[in-house]
PDB file of C-alpha atoms in Angstrom:
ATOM      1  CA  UNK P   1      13.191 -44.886  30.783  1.00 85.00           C
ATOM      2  CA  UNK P   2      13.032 -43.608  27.001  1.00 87.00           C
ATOM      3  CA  UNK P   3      10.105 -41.027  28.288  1.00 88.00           C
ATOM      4  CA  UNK P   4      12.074 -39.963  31.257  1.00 85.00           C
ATOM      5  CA  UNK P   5      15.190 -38.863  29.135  1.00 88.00           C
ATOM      6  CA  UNK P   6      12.714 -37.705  26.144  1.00 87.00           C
ATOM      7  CA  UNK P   7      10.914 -35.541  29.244  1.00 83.00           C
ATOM      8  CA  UNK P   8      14.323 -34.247  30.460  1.00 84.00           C
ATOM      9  CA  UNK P   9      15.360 -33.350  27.116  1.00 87.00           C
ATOM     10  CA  UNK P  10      12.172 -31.267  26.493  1.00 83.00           C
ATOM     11  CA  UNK P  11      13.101 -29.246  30.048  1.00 84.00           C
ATOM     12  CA  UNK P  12      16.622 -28.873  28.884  1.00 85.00           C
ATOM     13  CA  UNK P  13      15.691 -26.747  25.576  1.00 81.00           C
ATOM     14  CA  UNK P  14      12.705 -24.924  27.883  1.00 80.00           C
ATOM     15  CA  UNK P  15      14.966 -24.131  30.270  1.00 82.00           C
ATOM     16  CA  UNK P  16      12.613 -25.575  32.346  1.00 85.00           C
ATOM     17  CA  UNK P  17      13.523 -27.754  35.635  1.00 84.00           C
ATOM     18  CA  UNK P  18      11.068 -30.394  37.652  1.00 82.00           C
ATOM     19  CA  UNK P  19      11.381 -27.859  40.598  1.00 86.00           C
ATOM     20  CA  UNK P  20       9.957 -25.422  38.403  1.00 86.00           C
ATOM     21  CA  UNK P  21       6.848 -27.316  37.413  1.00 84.00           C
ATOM     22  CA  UNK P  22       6.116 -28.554  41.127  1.00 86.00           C
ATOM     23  CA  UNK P  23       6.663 -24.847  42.312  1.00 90.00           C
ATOM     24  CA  UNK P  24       4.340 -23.393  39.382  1.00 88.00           C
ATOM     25  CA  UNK P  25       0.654 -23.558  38.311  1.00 90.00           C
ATOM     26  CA  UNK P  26      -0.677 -24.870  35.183  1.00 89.00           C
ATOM     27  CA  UNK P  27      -1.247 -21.550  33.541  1.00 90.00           C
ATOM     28  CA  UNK P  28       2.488 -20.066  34.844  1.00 90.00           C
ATOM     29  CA  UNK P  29       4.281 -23.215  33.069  1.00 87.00           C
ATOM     30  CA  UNK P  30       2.151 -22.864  29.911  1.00 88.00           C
ATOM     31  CA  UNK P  31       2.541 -18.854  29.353  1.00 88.00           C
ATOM     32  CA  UNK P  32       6.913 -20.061  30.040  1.00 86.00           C
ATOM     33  CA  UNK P  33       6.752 -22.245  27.280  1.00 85.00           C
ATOM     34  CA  UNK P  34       4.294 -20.264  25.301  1.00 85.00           C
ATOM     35  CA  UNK P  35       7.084 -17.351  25.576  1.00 85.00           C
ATOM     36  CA  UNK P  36       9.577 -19.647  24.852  1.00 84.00           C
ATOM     37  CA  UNK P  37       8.142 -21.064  21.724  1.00 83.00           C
ATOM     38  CA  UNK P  38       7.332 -17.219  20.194  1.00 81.00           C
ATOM     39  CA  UNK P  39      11.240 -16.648  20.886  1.00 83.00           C
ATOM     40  CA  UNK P  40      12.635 -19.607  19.207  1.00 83.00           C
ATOM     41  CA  UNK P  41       9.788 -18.709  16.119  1.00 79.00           C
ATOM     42  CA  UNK P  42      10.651 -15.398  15.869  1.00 79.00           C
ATOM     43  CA  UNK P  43      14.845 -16.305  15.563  1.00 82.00           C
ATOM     44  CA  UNK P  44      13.917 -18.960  13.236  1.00 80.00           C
ATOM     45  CA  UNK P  45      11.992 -16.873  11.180  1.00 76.00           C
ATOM     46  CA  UNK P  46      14.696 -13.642  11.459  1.00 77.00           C
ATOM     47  CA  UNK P  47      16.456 -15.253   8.573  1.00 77.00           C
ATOM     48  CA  UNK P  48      14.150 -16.060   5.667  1.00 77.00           C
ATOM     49  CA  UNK P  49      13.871 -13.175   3.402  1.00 73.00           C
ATOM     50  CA  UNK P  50      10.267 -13.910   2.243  1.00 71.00           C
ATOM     51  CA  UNK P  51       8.745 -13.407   6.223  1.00 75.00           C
ATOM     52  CA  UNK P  52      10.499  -9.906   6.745  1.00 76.00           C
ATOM     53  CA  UNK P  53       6.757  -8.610   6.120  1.00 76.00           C
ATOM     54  CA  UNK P  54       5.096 -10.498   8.251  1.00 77.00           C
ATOM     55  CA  UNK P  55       7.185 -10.497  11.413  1.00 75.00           C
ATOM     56  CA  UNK P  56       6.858  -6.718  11.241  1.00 77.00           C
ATOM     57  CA  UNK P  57       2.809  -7.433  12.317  1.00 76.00           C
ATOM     58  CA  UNK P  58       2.778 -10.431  14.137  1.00 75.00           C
ATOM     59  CA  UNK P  59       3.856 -10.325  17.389  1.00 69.00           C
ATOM     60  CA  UNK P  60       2.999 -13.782  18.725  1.00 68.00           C
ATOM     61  CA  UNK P  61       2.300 -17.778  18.025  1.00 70.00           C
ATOM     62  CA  UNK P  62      -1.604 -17.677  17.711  1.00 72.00           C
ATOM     63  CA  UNK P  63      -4.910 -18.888  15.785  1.00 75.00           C
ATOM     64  CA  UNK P  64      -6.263 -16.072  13.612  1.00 77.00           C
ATOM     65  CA  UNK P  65      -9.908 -17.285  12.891  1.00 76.00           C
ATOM     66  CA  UNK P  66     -11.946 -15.509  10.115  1.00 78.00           C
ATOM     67  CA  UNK P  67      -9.359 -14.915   8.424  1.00 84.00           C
ATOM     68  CA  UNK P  68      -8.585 -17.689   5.685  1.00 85.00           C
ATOM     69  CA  UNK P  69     -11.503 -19.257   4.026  1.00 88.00           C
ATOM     70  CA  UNK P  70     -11.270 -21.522   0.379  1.00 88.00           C
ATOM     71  CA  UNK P  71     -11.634 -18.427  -1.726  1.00 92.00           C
ATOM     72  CA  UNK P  72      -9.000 -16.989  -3.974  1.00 94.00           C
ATOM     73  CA  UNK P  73      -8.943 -14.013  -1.972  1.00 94.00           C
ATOM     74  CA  UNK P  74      -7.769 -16.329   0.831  1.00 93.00           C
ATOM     75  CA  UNK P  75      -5.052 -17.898  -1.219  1.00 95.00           C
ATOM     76  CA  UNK P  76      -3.898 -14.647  -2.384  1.00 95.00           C
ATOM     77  CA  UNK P  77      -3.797 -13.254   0.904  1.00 93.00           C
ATOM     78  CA  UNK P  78      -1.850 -16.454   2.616  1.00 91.00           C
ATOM     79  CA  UNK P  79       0.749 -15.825  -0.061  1.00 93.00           C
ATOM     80  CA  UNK P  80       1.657 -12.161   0.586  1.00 93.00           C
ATOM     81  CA  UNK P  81       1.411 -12.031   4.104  1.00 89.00           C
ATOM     82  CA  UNK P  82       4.168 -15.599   3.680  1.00 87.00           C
ATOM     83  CA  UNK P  83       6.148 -13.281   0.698  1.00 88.00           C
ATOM     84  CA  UNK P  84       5.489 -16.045  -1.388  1.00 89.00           C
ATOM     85  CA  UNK P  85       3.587 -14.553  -4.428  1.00 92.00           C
ATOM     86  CA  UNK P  86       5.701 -14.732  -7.463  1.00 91.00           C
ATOM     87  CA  UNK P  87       6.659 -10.960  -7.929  1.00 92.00           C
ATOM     88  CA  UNK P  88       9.899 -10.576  -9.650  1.00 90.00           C
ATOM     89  CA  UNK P  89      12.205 -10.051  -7.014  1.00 87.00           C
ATOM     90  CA  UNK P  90      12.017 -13.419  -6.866  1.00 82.00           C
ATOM     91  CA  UNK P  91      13.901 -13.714 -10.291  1.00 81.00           C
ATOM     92  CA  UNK P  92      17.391 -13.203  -8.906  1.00 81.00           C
ATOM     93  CA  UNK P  93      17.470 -16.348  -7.160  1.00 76.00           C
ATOM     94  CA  UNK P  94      16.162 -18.026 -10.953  1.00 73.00           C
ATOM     95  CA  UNK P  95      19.318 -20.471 -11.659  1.00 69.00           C
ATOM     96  CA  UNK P  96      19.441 -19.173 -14.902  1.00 68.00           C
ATOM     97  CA  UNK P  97      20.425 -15.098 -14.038  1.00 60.00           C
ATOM     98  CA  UNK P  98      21.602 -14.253 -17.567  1.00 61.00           C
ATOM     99  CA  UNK P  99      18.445 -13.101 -18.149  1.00 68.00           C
ATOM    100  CA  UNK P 100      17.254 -11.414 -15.102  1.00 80.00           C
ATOM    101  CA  UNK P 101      13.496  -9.086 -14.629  1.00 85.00           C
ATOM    102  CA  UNK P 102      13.194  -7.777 -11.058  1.00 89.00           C
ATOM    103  CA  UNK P 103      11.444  -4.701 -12.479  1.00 93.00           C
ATOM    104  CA  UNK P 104       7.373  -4.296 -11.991  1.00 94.00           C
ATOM    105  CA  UNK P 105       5.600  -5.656 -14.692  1.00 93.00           C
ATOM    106  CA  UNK P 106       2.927  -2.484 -14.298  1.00 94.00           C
ATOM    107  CA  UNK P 107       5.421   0.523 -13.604  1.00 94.00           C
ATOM    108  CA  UNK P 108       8.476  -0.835 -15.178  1.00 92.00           C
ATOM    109  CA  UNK P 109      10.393   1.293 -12.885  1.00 93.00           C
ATOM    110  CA  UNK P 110      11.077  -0.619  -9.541  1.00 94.00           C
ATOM    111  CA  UNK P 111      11.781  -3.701  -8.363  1.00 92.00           C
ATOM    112  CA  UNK P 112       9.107  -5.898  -7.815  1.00 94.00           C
ATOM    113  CA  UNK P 113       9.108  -6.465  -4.410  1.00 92.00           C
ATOM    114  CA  UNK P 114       5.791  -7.174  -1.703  1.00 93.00           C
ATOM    115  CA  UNK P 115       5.876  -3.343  -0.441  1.00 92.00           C
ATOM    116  CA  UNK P 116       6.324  -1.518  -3.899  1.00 95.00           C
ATOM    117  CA  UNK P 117       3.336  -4.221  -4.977  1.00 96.00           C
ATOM    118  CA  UNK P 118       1.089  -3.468  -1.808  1.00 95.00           C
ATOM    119  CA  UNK P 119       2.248   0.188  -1.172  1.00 94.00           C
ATOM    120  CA  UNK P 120       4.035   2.420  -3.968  1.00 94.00           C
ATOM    121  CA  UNK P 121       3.678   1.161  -7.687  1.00 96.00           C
ATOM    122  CA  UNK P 122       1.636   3.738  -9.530  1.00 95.00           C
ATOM    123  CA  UNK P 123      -0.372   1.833 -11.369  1.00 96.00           C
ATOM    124  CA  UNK P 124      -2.175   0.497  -8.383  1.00 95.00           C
ATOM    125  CA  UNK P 125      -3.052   3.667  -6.918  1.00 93.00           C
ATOM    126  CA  UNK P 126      -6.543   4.058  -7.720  1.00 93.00           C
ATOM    127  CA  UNK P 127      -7.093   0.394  -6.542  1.00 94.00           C
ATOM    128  CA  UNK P 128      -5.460   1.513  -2.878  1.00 92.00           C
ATOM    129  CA  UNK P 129      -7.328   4.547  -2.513  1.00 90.00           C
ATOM    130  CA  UNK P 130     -10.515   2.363  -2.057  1.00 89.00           C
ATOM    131  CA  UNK P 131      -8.993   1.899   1.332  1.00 85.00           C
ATOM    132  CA  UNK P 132      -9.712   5.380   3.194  1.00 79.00           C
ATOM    133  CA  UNK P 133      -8.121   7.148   6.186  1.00 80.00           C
ATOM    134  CA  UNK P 134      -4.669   5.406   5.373  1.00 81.00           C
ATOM    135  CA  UNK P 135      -1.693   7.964   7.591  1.00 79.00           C
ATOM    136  CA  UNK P 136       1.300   5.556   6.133  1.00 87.00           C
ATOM    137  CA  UNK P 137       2.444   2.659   4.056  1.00 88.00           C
ATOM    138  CA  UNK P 138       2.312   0.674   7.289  1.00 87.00           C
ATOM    139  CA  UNK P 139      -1.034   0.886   7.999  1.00 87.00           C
ATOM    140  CA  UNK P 140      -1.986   0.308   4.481  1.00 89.00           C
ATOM    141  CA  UNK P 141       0.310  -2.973   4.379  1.00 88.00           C
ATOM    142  CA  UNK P 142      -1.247  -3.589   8.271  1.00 86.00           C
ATOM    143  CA  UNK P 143      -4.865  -3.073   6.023  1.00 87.00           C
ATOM    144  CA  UNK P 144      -3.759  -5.401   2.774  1.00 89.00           C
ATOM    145  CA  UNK P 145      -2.689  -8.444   5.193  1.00 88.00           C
ATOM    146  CA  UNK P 146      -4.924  -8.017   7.198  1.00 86.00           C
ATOM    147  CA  UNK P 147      -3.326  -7.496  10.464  1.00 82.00           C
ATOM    148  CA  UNK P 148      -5.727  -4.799  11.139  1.00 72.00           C
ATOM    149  CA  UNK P 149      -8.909  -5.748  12.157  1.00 67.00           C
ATOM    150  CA  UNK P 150     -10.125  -3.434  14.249  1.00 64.00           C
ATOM    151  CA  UNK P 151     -11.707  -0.401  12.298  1.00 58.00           C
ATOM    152  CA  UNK P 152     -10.841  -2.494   8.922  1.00 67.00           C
ATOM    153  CA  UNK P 153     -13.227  -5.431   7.789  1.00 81.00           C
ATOM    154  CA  UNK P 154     -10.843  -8.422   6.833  1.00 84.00           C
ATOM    155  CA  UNK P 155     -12.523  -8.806   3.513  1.00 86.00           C
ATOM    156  CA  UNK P 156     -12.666  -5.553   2.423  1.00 88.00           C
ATOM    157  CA  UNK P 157      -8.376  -6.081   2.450  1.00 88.00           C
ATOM    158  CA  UNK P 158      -8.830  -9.089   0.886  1.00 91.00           C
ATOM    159  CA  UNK P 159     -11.031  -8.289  -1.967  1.00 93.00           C
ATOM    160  CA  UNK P 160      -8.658  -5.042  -2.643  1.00 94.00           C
ATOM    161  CA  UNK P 161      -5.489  -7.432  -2.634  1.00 95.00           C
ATOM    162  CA  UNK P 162      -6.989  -9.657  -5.131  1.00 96.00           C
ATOM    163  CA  UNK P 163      -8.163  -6.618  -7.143  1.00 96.00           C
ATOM    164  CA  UNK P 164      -4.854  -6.006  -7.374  1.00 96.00           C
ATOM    165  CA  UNK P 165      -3.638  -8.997  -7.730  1.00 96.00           C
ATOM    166  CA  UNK P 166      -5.565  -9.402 -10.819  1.00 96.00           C
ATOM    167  CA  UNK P 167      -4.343  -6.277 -11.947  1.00 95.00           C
ATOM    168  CA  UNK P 168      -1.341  -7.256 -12.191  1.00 94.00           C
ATOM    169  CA  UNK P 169      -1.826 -10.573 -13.242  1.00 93.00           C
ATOM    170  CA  UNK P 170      -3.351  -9.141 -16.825  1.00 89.00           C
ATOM    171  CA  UNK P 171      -0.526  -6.444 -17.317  1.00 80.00           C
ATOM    172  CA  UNK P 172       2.047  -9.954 -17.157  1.00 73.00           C
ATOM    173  CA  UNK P 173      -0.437 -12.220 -19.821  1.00 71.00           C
ATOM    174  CA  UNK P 174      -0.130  -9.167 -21.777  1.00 65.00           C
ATOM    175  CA  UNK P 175       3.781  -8.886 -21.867  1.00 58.00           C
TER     176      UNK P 175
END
């Protein structure tokens, strides 16, 4: 039958066999496939540029609740922990590369890229050390998206991100 072979197809890529399921419980067969899933995610997601970032700090498949609400903060924050904010790293993919900016529009010194944004440009210094007790650019990028939640309130790191966001979005209207 169609949901016979669709069923055996599903096994096949899981690796999974009917002896398996009648020799395992419900929550043995689930954390399998829950393992299985993560793996596949995290090859998939090995090769696109813009989620280098976040595979660093996630290390499985799950719900984060209280973390994304309709606020700008929220939006901002969904698009850097993705890579997807338009820095200008971005440029040298622009079809049109005679004409190419990678450089921060606030230093003018580095490329543009997520970390020198979150972590290292200069002129967002005083914004980041509103963040206290930071040991290394890790834990401050762990801080920005969020990631940490234990000793760091989730919208303290957003409302710094957006500070800096904003930051930087003025130094661009100006140029």
């Amino acid at each position: 039958t169609p949901f016979s072979q669709k069923l055996n197809k599903f096994l096949n890529e899981l690796n999974i066999n009917l002896e398996y399921i009648r020799t395992n419980n419900n929550i043995k067969i689930k954390e399998k496939i829950k393992s299985i899933d993560t793996e596949k995610w995290r090859n998939e997601a090995k090769n696109k540029k813009t989620l280098e970032t976040y595979l660093r700090f996630k290390n499985e498949i799950k719900e984060e609740k209280d973390i994304y609400d309709y606020t700008e903060e929220s939006r901002i924050l969904f698009k850097a922990r993705s890579n997807t904010l338009k820095l200008n790293w971005r440029n040298k993919y622009n079809k049109d590369n005679s004409t190419i900016n990678t450089k921060c529009p606030l230093c003018t010194t580095y490329e543009e890229t997520l970390e020198h944004f979150l972590t290292k440009c200069v002129k967002l210094k005083q914004i980041r050390e509103k963040m206290k007790n930071i040991n290394n650019e890790n834990e401050m990028l762990r801080r920005l998206l969020c990631f940490e939640k234990t000793t760091w309130k989730i919208e303290e790191g957003k409302k710094i991100l957006l500070e800096m966001w904003k930051e930087r979005m003025k130094k661009e209207q100006i140029n």
